[in-house]
Short mmCIF file of C-alpha atoms in Angstrom, two decimals:
data_model
loop_
_atom_site.label_atom_id
_atom_site.label_comp_id
_atom_site.label_asym_id
_atom_site.label_seq_id
_atom_site.Cartn_x
_atom_site.Cartn_y
_atom_site.Cartn_z
CA MET A 1 12.59 -15.53 -40.54
CA LYS A 2 12.58 -11.80 -41.13
CA THR A 3 13.60 -10.38 -44.47
CA LYS A 4 15.48 -7.10 -44.19
CA SER A 5 15.35 -4.36 -46.82
CA LEU A 6 17.59 -1.30 -47.10
CA LEU A 7 16.19 2.13 -47.85
CA LEU A 8 18.07 5.32 -48.62
CA LEU A 9 16.64 8.18 -46.64
CA GLY A 10 17.24 11.93 -46.70
CA ALA A 11 18.74 13.50 -43.60
CA SER A 12 16.55 16.03 -41.79
CA LEU A 13 18.15 19.15 -40.35
CA SER A 14 15.05 19.83 -38.27
CA VAL A 15 16.02 16.95 -35.99
CA LEU A 16 19.71 16.86 -36.97
CA ALA A 17 19.30 13.23 -38.02
CA LEU A 18 22.73 12.44 -39.36
CA GLY A 19 22.11 8.84 -40.37
CA ILE A 20 20.75 8.38 -43.88
CA ALA A 21 20.15 4.63 -44.00
CA GLY A 22 16.97 3.01 -42.77
CA CYS A 23 15.78 -0.53 -42.78
CA GLY A 24 12.70 -2.60 -42.18
CA ASN A 25 11.76 -6.21 -42.20
CA GLY A 26 10.15 -5.83 -45.59
CA SER A 27 6.81 -7.45 -44.78
CA LYS A 28 4.07 -5.58 -46.60
CA ASP A 29 0.96 -7.66 -45.91
CA LYS A 30 -1.57 -6.50 -43.33
CA GLU A 31 -2.47 -9.89 -41.88
CA ALA A 32 -2.81 -9.89 -38.10
CA ASP A 33 -0.74 -13.07 -37.70
CA SER A 34 2.48 -14.46 -39.12
CA ALA A 35 2.56 -17.68 -41.09
CA ASP A 36 4.12 -19.44 -38.08
CA GLY A 37 1.15 -18.52 -35.91
CA LYS A 38 2.74 -15.59 -34.11
CA THR A 39 0.86 -12.35 -33.57
CA LYS A 40 2.41 -9.75 -35.85
CA ILE A 41 2.62 -6.01 -35.24
CA SER A 42 4.45 -3.26 -37.08
CA PHE A 43 6.43 -0.35 -35.63
CA THR A 44 7.82 2.73 -37.32
CA TRP A 45 9.86 5.69 -36.10
CA TRP A 46 12.00 8.65 -37.10
CA GLY A 47 15.44 9.47 -35.78
CA ALA A 48 19.19 9.28 -36.24
CA GLU A 49 21.32 6.15 -36.53
CA VAL A 50 21.85 5.81 -32.78
CA ARG A 51 18.07 5.58 -32.24
CA HIS A 52 17.73 2.96 -34.96
CA GLU A 53 20.36 0.75 -33.34
CA LYS A 54 18.83 1.05 -29.85
CA TYR A 55 15.28 0.39 -31.05
CA ILE A 56 16.32 -2.72 -32.95
CA LYS A 57 17.98 -4.10 -29.83
CA ALA A 58 14.86 -3.25 -27.79
CA ILE A 59 12.66 -5.02 -30.34
CA GLU A 60 14.83 -8.11 -30.07
CA ALA A 61 14.51 -7.99 -26.27
CA PHE A 62 10.72 -7.65 -26.55
CA GLU A 63 10.44 -10.59 -28.95
CA LYS A 64 12.61 -12.71 -26.64
CA GLU A 65 10.34 -11.85 -23.70
CA ASN A 66 7.21 -12.30 -25.86
CA PRO A 67 7.98 -15.17 -28.26
CA ASP A 68 4.38 -15.18 -29.47
CA ILE A 69 4.70 -11.65 -30.95
CA ASP A 70 6.64 -10.72 -34.07
CA VAL A 71 7.55 -7.02 -34.59
CA ASP A 72 8.04 -5.69 -38.11
CA TYR A 73 9.83 -2.34 -38.20
CA GLU A 74 10.72 0.52 -40.49
CA TYR A 75 12.40 3.86 -39.88
CA ALA A 76 13.21 7.11 -41.63
CA ALA A 77 14.49 10.64 -41.16
CA TRP A 78 11.95 13.25 -40.01
CA ASP A 79 10.72 14.59 -43.36
CA ASP A 80 10.53 11.19 -45.02
CA TYR A 81 8.78 9.75 -41.99
CA TRP A 82 5.79 12.07 -42.18
CA LYS A 83 5.52 11.73 -45.93
CA LYS A 84 5.44 7.94 -45.61
CA LEU A 85 2.98 8.09 -42.72
CA ALA A 86 0.63 10.31 -44.72
CA THR A 87 0.73 7.84 -47.60
CA LYS A 88 0.06 4.90 -45.30
CA SER A 89 -2.75 6.84 -43.63
CA ALA A 90 -4.45 7.55 -46.95
CA ALA A 91 -4.26 3.84 -47.79
CA GLY A 92 -5.63 2.79 -44.41
CA GLU A 93 -2.35 1.03 -43.65
CA LEU A 94 -0.92 2.86 -40.65
CA PRO A 95 1.57 0.79 -38.64
CA ASP A 96 0.27 -0.78 -35.45
CA VAL A 97 2.62 1.32 -33.30
CA MET A 98 4.17 4.57 -34.41
CA GLN A 99 6.20 7.41 -33.01
CA MET A 100 3.92 10.43 -32.82
CA ASP A 101 4.92 14.06 -32.48
CA GLY A 102 2.81 16.56 -30.54
CA SER A 103 2.44 18.74 -33.63
CA TYR A 104 0.73 15.88 -35.50
CA LEU A 105 -1.29 14.32 -32.68
CA ALA A 106 -4.46 16.30 -33.38
CA GLN A 107 -4.18 15.72 -37.13
CA TYR A 108 -4.22 11.95 -36.73
CA GLY A 109 -6.26 11.73 -33.53
CA GLN A 110 -9.18 13.86 -34.65
CA LYS A 111 -9.50 11.97 -37.91
CA ASN A 112 -10.16 8.71 -36.05
CA GLN A 113 -6.84 7.24 -37.13
CA LEU A 114 -5.44 6.61 -33.65
CA ALA A 115 -6.79 4.12 -31.15
CA ASP A 116 -8.11 5.34 -27.82
CA LEU A 117 -5.79 3.59 -25.37
CA THR A 118 -8.03 4.22 -22.36
CA GLU A 119 -9.28 0.62 -22.27
CA PHE A 120 -5.69 -0.66 -22.10
CA THR A 121 -4.57 1.79 -19.43
CA GLY A 122 -4.85 1.59 -15.67
CA GLU A 123 -4.11 -0.60 -12.69
CA GLY A 124 -3.55 -4.19 -13.74
CA LYS A 125 -3.99 -3.36 -17.44
CA THR A 126 -1.60 -3.46 -20.37
CA ILE A 127 -0.24 0.09 -20.17
CA ASP A 128 1.11 1.02 -16.76
CA THR A 129 0.91 4.75 -16.01
CA THR A 130 1.22 4.56 -12.22
CA ASN A 131 4.77 5.95 -12.24
CA ILE A 132 4.13 8.76 -14.74
CA ASP A 133 3.01 12.24 -13.70
CA PRO A 134 -0.71 12.76 -14.54
CA SER A 135 0.08 15.95 -16.49
CA ILE A 136 2.29 13.89 -18.80
CA ILE A 137 -0.52 11.41 -19.37
CA ASP A 138 -2.94 14.27 -20.05
CA SER A 139 -0.62 15.68 -22.72
CA GLY A 140 -1.49 12.64 -24.85
CA LYS A 141 -5.24 13.17 -24.52
CA LEU A 142 -7.59 14.91 -26.91
CA ASP A 143 -11.36 15.16 -26.48
CA ASP A 144 -11.04 12.90 -23.42
CA LYS A 145 -9.47 10.13 -25.50
CA PHE A 146 -5.99 8.82 -24.68
CA PHE A 147 -4.26 8.73 -28.06
CA ALA A 148 -0.59 8.69 -27.10
CA ILE A 149 1.78 7.77 -24.30
CA ALA A 150 5.06 9.62 -23.75
CA PRO A 151 8.26 7.66 -23.12
CA ALA A 152 10.35 10.68 -22.11
CA VAL A 153 9.90 14.30 -21.13
CA ASN A 154 11.67 17.61 -20.80
CA ALA A 155 10.83 21.05 -19.49
CA MET A 156 11.67 24.64 -20.26
CA SER A 157 14.98 25.76 -18.78
CA MET A 158 17.65 28.44 -19.03
CA ILE A 159 20.97 27.11 -20.32
CA THR A 160 23.53 29.63 -19.12
CA ASN A 161 27.15 30.59 -19.75
CA GLN A 162 27.54 31.88 -16.20
CA ALA A 163 31.13 33.04 -16.73
CA LEU A 164 29.95 35.44 -19.42
CA VAL A 165 27.06 36.64 -17.25
CA ASP A 166 29.43 37.22 -14.33
CA LYS A 167 31.94 39.00 -16.54
CA ALA A 168 29.19 41.48 -17.44
CA GLY A 169 28.07 41.84 -13.82
CA ALA A 170 24.62 40.82 -15.06
CA SER A 171 23.75 37.88 -12.81
CA VAL A 172 20.15 37.28 -11.76
CA ASP A 173 18.58 35.25 -8.95
CA TYR A 174 17.55 32.14 -10.86
CA GLU A 175 15.19 31.12 -8.08
CA ASN A 176 13.29 34.41 -8.24
CA TYR A 177 13.49 36.57 -11.37
CA ASN A 178 11.04 37.76 -14.00
CA PHE A 179 11.00 38.54 -17.70
CA GLU A 180 12.07 42.15 -17.17
CA ASP A 181 15.04 41.03 -15.04
CA TRP A 182 16.10 38.62 -17.74
CA VAL A 183 15.82 41.19 -20.53
CA ALA A 184 17.90 43.65 -18.48
CA SER A 185 20.58 40.99 -17.96
CA ILE A 186 20.66 40.23 -21.69
CA GLU A 187 21.18 43.93 -22.44
CA LYS A 188 23.94 44.28 -19.87
CA VAL A 189 25.85 41.30 -21.27
CA LYS A 190 25.92 43.04 -24.65
CA GLN A 191 26.88 46.41 -23.16
CA GLU A 192 29.70 45.05 -20.98
CA THR A 193 31.15 42.24 -23.10
CA GLY A 194 30.08 42.86 -26.68
CA GLU A 195 28.72 39.30 -26.88
CA TYR A 196 25.11 38.21 -27.38
CA GLY A 197 23.00 38.12 -24.25
CA MET A 198 20.69 35.49 -25.77
CA ILE A 199 20.18 33.45 -28.91
CA ASP A 200 16.72 32.17 -29.77
CA VAL A 201 15.72 28.58 -30.37
CA VAL A 202 14.73 28.09 -34.00
CA ASP A 203 11.32 26.74 -32.99
CA ASN A 204 10.75 30.10 -31.35
CA TYR A 205 7.01 29.86 -30.71
CA VAL A 206 7.99 28.09 -27.48
CA LEU A 207 9.53 31.35 -26.23
CA LEU A 208 6.23 33.15 -26.72
CA GLN A 209 4.28 30.23 -25.29
CA TYR A 210 6.36 30.23 -22.11
CA TYR A 211 6.10 33.99 -21.68
CA LEU A 212 2.33 33.82 -22.04
CA ARG A 213 2.16 31.09 -19.39
CA THR A 214 4.06 33.35 -16.98
CA GLN A 215 1.27 35.87 -17.55
CA GLY A 216 -1.45 33.32 -16.81
CA GLU A 217 -2.34 32.86 -20.50
CA GLU A 218 -1.95 30.16 -23.14
CA LEU A 219 -0.94 30.28 -26.77
CA LEU A 220 -4.23 28.62 -27.76
CA LYS A 221 -7.27 26.80 -26.44
CA TYR A 222 -10.22 24.80 -27.77
CA ASN A 223 -13.75 26.20 -27.62
CA ASP A 224 -16.87 24.24 -26.69
CA GLU A 225 -17.17 22.99 -30.28
CA GLY A 226 -13.61 21.66 -30.25
CA LYS A 227 -12.25 24.37 -32.53
CA PRO A 228 -8.88 25.93 -31.64
CA GLU A 229 -8.61 29.63 -30.84
CA LEU A 230 -5.76 31.89 -29.86
CA ALA A 231 -5.91 32.38 -26.10
CA PHE A 232 -3.71 35.38 -25.34
CA SER A 233 -4.17 39.12 -25.07
CA LYS A 234 -2.87 41.56 -27.64
CA GLU A 235 -1.10 43.42 -24.84
CA ASN A 236 1.02 40.45 -23.80
CA PHE A 237 1.91 39.51 -27.38
CA ILE A 238 3.05 43.05 -28.09
CA THR A 239 5.03 43.30 -24.86
CA PHE A 240 6.96 40.16 -25.72
CA MET A 241 7.60 41.10 -29.34
CA ASN A 242 8.62 44.65 -28.45
CA ALA A 243 11.22 43.23 -26.08
CA ILE A 244 12.58 40.97 -28.82
CA GLY A 245 12.67 43.86 -31.27
CA LYS A 246 14.50 46.13 -28.83
CA LEU A 247 17.09 43.48 -28.00
CA ALA A 248 17.70 42.83 -31.70
CA LYS A 249 18.08 46.55 -32.41
CA GLU A 250 20.66 46.78 -29.64
CA GLU A 251 22.38 43.67 -31.10
CA ALA A 252 21.96 42.00 -27.72
CA ILE A 253 20.43 39.09 -29.63
CA PRO A 254 21.18 38.09 -33.23
CA THR A 255 18.67 38.33 -36.03
CA ALA A 256 16.60 35.21 -36.62
CA GLU A 257 18.72 34.50 -39.69
CA VAL A 258 21.73 33.66 -37.51
CA ALA A 259 19.91 31.00 -35.52
CA SER A 260 18.16 29.50 -38.57
CA ASN A 261 21.43 29.15 -40.49
CA ILE A 262 23.33 27.26 -37.81
CA LYS A 263 24.28 23.92 -39.33
CA SER A 264 25.45 22.05 -36.22
CA PHE A 265 25.46 22.27 -32.45
CA ASP A 266 29.22 22.93 -32.53
CA GLU A 267 28.64 26.05 -34.64
CA ASN A 268 26.07 27.59 -32.32
CA PRO A 269 27.45 30.77 -30.73
CA LEU A 270 26.34 29.30 -27.40
CA SER A 271 28.75 26.39 -27.85
CA LEU A 272 31.49 28.82 -28.80
CA GLY A 273 31.08 30.86 -25.62
CA LYS A 274 29.61 33.89 -27.35
CA VAL A 275 26.10 33.77 -25.84
CA ALA A 276 25.03 34.13 -22.22
CA TYR A 277 21.53 32.62 -22.28
CA TYR A 278 19.72 29.99 -24.30
CA GLN A 279 16.13 29.37 -23.23
CA ASN A 280 15.25 25.88 -24.38
CA TRP A 281 14.16 22.43 -23.21
CA ASN A 282 16.38 20.95 -20.50
CA ASN A 283 17.39 17.95 -22.63
CA GLN A 284 19.32 20.39 -24.83
CA PHE A 285 21.71 20.99 -21.94
CA VAL A 286 23.23 17.58 -22.57
CA THR A 287 23.72 18.23 -26.27
CA TYR A 288 25.23 21.70 -25.88
CA THR A 289 27.46 20.71 -22.98
CA GLN A 290 28.88 17.91 -25.12
CA SER A 291 29.25 20.30 -28.08
CA ALA A 292 30.78 23.20 -26.14
CA ALA A 293 34.25 24.40 -27.04
CA ASP A 294 37.13 24.09 -24.60
CA ARG A 295 36.73 26.26 -21.48
CA VAL A 296 33.04 26.94 -22.21
CA ASP A 297 31.15 25.81 -19.12
CA LEU A 298 27.35 25.75 -19.28
CA SER A 299 24.91 25.45 -16.38
CA LEU A 300 21.23 24.53 -16.22
CA ASN A 301 18.98 27.01 -14.43
CA LEU A 302 15.32 27.81 -14.00
CA PRO A 303 13.74 30.12 -16.58
CA TYR A 304 12.19 33.33 -15.35
CA SER A 305 8.98 33.16 -13.25
CA ALA A 306 9.40 29.39 -13.08
CA LYS A 307 7.58 28.90 -9.79
CA ASP A 308 4.26 30.41 -10.89
CA GLY A 309 2.93 27.42 -12.83
CA ALA A 310 4.49 28.42 -16.16
CA LEU A 311 6.64 25.30 -16.32
CA PHE A 312 5.18 22.03 -17.56
CA TYR A 313 6.44 18.60 -18.53
CA ARG A 314 6.67 18.34 -22.30
CA PRO A 315 6.86 14.90 -23.95
CA SER A 316 9.81 14.44 -26.26
CA PHE A 317 7.36 12.50 -28.45
CA PHE A 318 4.72 9.80 -28.05
CA TYR A 319 3.81 6.27 -29.04
CA SER A 320 0.41 5.83 -30.66
CA VAL A 321 -1.50 2.77 -31.85
CA ALA A 322 -3.39 2.81 -35.13
CA GLN A 323 -7.17 2.58 -35.01
CA THR A 324 -6.91 0.08 -37.89
CA SER A 325 -4.59 -2.22 -35.93
CA LYS A 326 -5.86 -5.81 -35.83
CA ASN A 327 -3.82 -6.48 -32.71
CA LYS A 328 -4.30 -3.47 -30.44
CA GLU A 329 -3.61 -5.49 -27.28
CA ALA A 330 -0.22 -6.63 -28.57
CA ALA A 331 0.52 -3.14 -29.88
CA ALA A 332 -0.31 -1.63 -26.49
CA LYS A 333 1.89 -4.24 -24.81
CA PHE A 334 4.81 -3.24 -27.04
CA ALA A 335 4.27 0.49 -26.37
CA ASN A 336 4.20 -0.24 -22.64
CA PHE A 337 7.45 -2.23 -22.99
CA LEU A 338 9.21 0.71 -24.64
CA VAL A 339 8.01 3.10 -21.93
CA ASN A 340 8.25 1.02 -18.75
CA ASP A 341 10.35 -2.09 -19.17
CA GLU A 342 13.64 -2.08 -17.24
CA GLU A 343 15.65 -3.80 -19.98
CA ALA A 344 14.20 -1.60 -22.72
CA ASN A 345 15.12 1.54 -20.80
CA LYS A 346 18.63 0.25 -20.17
CA ILE A 347 19.02 -0.33 -23.90
CA ILE A 348 17.55 2.99 -25.03
CA GLY A 349 18.93 5.07 -22.15
CA THR A 350 18.36 8.81 -22.53
CA GLU A 351 18.37 8.83 -26.34
CA ARG A 352 14.69 9.88 -26.25
CA GLY A 353 15.26 12.20 -23.30
CA ILE A 354 14.80 11.59 -19.58
CA PRO A 355 12.28 8.75 -19.05
CA ALA A 356 8.76 9.82 -18.16
CA SER A 357 8.40 6.90 -15.76
CA THR A 358 10.08 7.66 -12.44
CA VAL A 359 10.90 3.97 -12.01
CA ALA A 360 12.49 3.80 -15.47
CA LYS A 361 14.45 6.98 -14.72
CA ASP A 362 15.74 5.54 -11.46
CA THR A 363 16.67 2.31 -13.25
CA ILE A 364 19.11 4.02 -15.61
CA TYR A 365 20.21 6.95 -13.41
CA GLU A 366 23.54 5.47 -12.36
CA ASP A 367 24.42 4.78 -16.00
CA MET A 368 23.78 8.39 -17.02
CA THR A 369 26.59 10.81 -17.80
CA ASP A 370 27.13 13.74 -15.45
CA GLU A 371 25.31 16.00 -17.90
CA GLU A 372 22.37 13.63 -18.16
CA LYS A 373 22.14 13.47 -14.38
CA VAL A 374 21.96 17.27 -14.27
CA ALA A 375 19.08 17.19 -16.77
CA SER A 376 17.35 14.42 -14.83
CA ASP A 377 17.80 16.18 -11.49
CA TYR A 378 16.30 19.32 -13.02
CA LEU A 379 13.01 17.51 -13.68
CA ASP A 380 12.95 16.41 -10.06
CA LYS A 381 13.71 19.95 -8.87
CA ILE A 382 10.69 21.45 -10.62
CA ALA A 383 8.26 18.68 -9.63
CA ASP A 384 6.58 20.74 -6.91
CA TYR A 385 5.64 23.65 -9.13
CA VAL A 386 5.05 22.40 -12.66
CA GLY A 387 1.67 23.40 -14.05
CA GLU A 388 -0.73 21.63 -16.35
CA ALA A 389 0.53 20.94 -19.85
CA SER A 390 -0.46 23.27 -22.66
CA PRO A 391 -3.28 22.05 -24.96
CA VAL A 392 -2.46 19.62 -27.76
CA LEU A 393 -1.35 21.53 -30.84
CA PRO A 394 -4.15 21.69 -33.42
CA VAL A 395 -4.31 20.52 -36.99
CA GLY A 396 -2.47 23.04 -39.16
CA PHE A 397 -0.20 24.21 -36.37
CA SER A 398 2.97 23.48 -38.34
CA GLU A 399 1.84 26.03 -40.93
CA LEU A 400 1.01 28.55 -38.22
CA ASN A 401 4.37 27.91 -36.58
CA THR A 402 6.15 28.62 -39.87
CA HIS A 403 4.27 31.90 -40.07
CA PHE A 404 5.31 32.83 -36.53
CA LYS A 405 8.94 32.17 -37.43
CA ASP A 406 8.51 34.62 -40.30
CA VAL A 407 7.00 37.40 -38.17
CA PHE A 408 9.56 36.76 -35.41
CA ALA A 409 12.30 37.20 -38.01
CA GLU A 410 10.72 40.43 -39.23
CA ILE A 411 10.75 41.72 -35.67
CA THR A 412 14.47 40.96 -35.33
CA TYR A 413 15.15 42.69 -38.66
CA GLY A 414 13.17 45.75 -37.59
CA THR A 415 10.94 45.48 -40.68
CA MET A 416 7.67 44.87 -38.80
CA THR A 417 6.17 46.42 -35.69
CA ALA A 418 4.88 44.30 -32.83
CA GLU A 419 1.32 45.42 -33.63
CA GLU A 420 1.73 44.44 -37.28
CA ALA A 421 3.09 41.08 -36.14
CA TYR A 422 0.06 40.57 -33.91
CA ASP A 423 -2.40 41.39 -36.70
CA SER A 424 -0.56 39.11 -39.12
CA TYR A 425 -0.39 36.19 -36.68
CA VAL A 426 -4.02 36.47 -35.64
CA ALA A 427 -5.21 36.63 -39.25
CA LYS A 428 -3.11 33.60 -40.20
CA ALA A 429 -4.35 31.59 -37.20
CA GLU A 430 -7.97 32.31 -38.03
CA GLU A 431 -7.39 31.33 -41.67
CA ILE A 432 -5.71 28.03 -40.71
CA PHE A 433 -8.25 27.11 -38.03
CA ASP A 434 -11.18 27.88 -40.36
CA GLU A 435 -9.59 25.77 -43.06
CA ASN A 436 -8.98 22.72 -40.84
CA TYR A 437 -12.00 22.81 -38.57
CA ASP A 438 -15.62 22.99 -39.69
#
């Protein structure tokens, strides 16, 4: 019989996790088997209360289907989760199965803390990837080792208040427009309506990353020794940042302070009908449509230069198995259940995003809301021209990302030139990569 324990957890604004209570089954020993002879595995995750409830139901369904396996579980808000995981890692006590974010995959994978799932993956094996796009599978690989499998994906999109765009006479051809067309439309919205043409996503490195991909470049790459390097030209970085600076000076976009101080989706100027464009992952369309004020109608469109290979499928997060797990086969079986099982997907729905498995997506499609169906259909629409996923983010990227937010903000304030921003970003990247990679 499982013993439940209640933990008080801090809420994390970075994922808007509103629930503060977490629980686990309280079992602390690392034995591979329960006293009653069952195989025992542990599972931990971050998220809000709705995710906790769905996961617990999915665990119960898994245990019913696999009565010989017992799943211990524990959950937390984002910040607490990574603190706890770091502590467990240092003690050699990582959970058997864990939610893994792309920004931490290299940190844990390259330190031999995650199991290579290759031996469990393939036709007739424990983890079924036959219904998942190969680029999604590749996004969980590092140094040819398969460290993580994605349960759900999204892709870059343009969330649009078309009524505001039309009011300004600033519409673009969403099937065939480029960065310059988009910038011109943003400016015209401001000129003709007085409202913002665009508001940036707080995690604004993704805006630069996407722009670079439209220019045939990447944000970073790994050299032959496995060390990360920046992979873009100075010219393209400066072009992008100059455009951001010009738009901010014209007040066609707000300063970075506005976006970073938004406390809820309802408060975002996009939800209030005061922004024309919001370039972000397509799963955000569901959230902002549900948060939009009365008479604010949002649509989901392609971002600029979308058909040139710039788009890619981005996992919402991953499931990884600990290298120290004493029951990797059972852990892999549970990860596969969460990703592929029909009942599990019906329980979890789109809480993690649109399922990566096409079969899982089809299984729950009729139960989706209209907004969720739009987001799901979008992934189908871009299937013929998505490119390869960007490289796994390196160790230390979170620090580099924080630095980019700072220089992006300086650009919007007009207190730094694009060239100064480039020099600062390059220097910081080199410092971080040298510090984390021998």
